[in-house]
C-alpha positions in Angstrom: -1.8 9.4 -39.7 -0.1 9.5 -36.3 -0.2 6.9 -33.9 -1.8 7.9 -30.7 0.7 7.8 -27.6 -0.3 7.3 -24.0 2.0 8.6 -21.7 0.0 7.9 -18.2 -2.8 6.3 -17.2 -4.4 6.6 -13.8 -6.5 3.5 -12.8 -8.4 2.3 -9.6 -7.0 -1.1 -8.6 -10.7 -2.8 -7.3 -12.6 -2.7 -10.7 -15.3 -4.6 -11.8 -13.8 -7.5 -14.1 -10.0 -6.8 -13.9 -7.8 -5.3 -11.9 -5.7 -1.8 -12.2 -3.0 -3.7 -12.8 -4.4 -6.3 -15.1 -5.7 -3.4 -17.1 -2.5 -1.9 -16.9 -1.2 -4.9 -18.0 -3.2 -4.7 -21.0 -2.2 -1.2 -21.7 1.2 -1.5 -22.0 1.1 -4.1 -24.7 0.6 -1.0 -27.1 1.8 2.1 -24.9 4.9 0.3 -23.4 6.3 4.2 -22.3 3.0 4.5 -20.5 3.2 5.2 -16.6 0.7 4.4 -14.5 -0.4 5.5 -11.4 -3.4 3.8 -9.2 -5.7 4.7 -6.5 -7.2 2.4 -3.7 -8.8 3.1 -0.8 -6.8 -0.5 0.5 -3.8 1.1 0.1 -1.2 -0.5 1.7 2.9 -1.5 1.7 1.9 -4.8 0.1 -0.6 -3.4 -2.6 2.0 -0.3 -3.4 4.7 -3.7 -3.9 2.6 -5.3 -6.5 2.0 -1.5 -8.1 6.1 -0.9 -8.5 6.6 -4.7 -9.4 3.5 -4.1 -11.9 5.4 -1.1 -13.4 3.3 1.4 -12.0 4.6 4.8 -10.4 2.5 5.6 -7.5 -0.5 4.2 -5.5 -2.4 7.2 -4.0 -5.1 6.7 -1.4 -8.5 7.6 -1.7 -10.3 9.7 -0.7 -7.1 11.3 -3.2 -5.1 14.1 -2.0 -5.3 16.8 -4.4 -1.4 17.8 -3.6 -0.4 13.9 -3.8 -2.0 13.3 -6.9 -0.4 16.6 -8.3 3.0 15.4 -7.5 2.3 11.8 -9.1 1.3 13.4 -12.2 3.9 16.3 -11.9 6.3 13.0 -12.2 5.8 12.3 -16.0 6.5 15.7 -17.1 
C-alpha cells in the first residue's frame, strides 16, 4: 500500500486547543514536504514572522481573498 503524502495544508491560526502553527507543527512530523499556508483575521507583520519562521508559506487575511488565496495555493504547484 502507498503512503499518503500531504503536500499543503491550509490552517486557521486562532483554533480551539492549538494553534495553526502548533498543528502545523504536528503535521510536519509525518509530511515534512508539507507547505502550509494560514488564515487570520489578526493578520499582521508580527503574526506573518512567526508563520515564515514556523515554515509556513503565506498568511492570508480573512475575510480571504479569492485571488490571494489562488496565488498561495498556485505556489505549491
Amino acid at each position: 500500500q502507498g503512503r499518503t503524502v500531504i503536500d499543503l495544508s491550509i490552517l486557521d491560526f486562532h483554533m480551539p486547543d492549538l494553534t495553526g502553527i502548533e498543528t502545523f507543527h504536528r503535521l510536519v512530523v509525518d509530511f515534512p514536504r508539507m507547505g502550509g499556508i494560514f488564515i487570520s483575521g489578526d493578520a499582521s507583520a508580527d503574526l506573518e514572522a512567526r508563520v515564515f519562521e514556523a515554515g509556513g508559506r503565506a498568511l492570508v487575511r480573512k475575510p480571504v481573498d479569492v485571488s490571494r488565496m489562488r496565488s498561495a495555493v498556485r505556489a505549491f504547484v
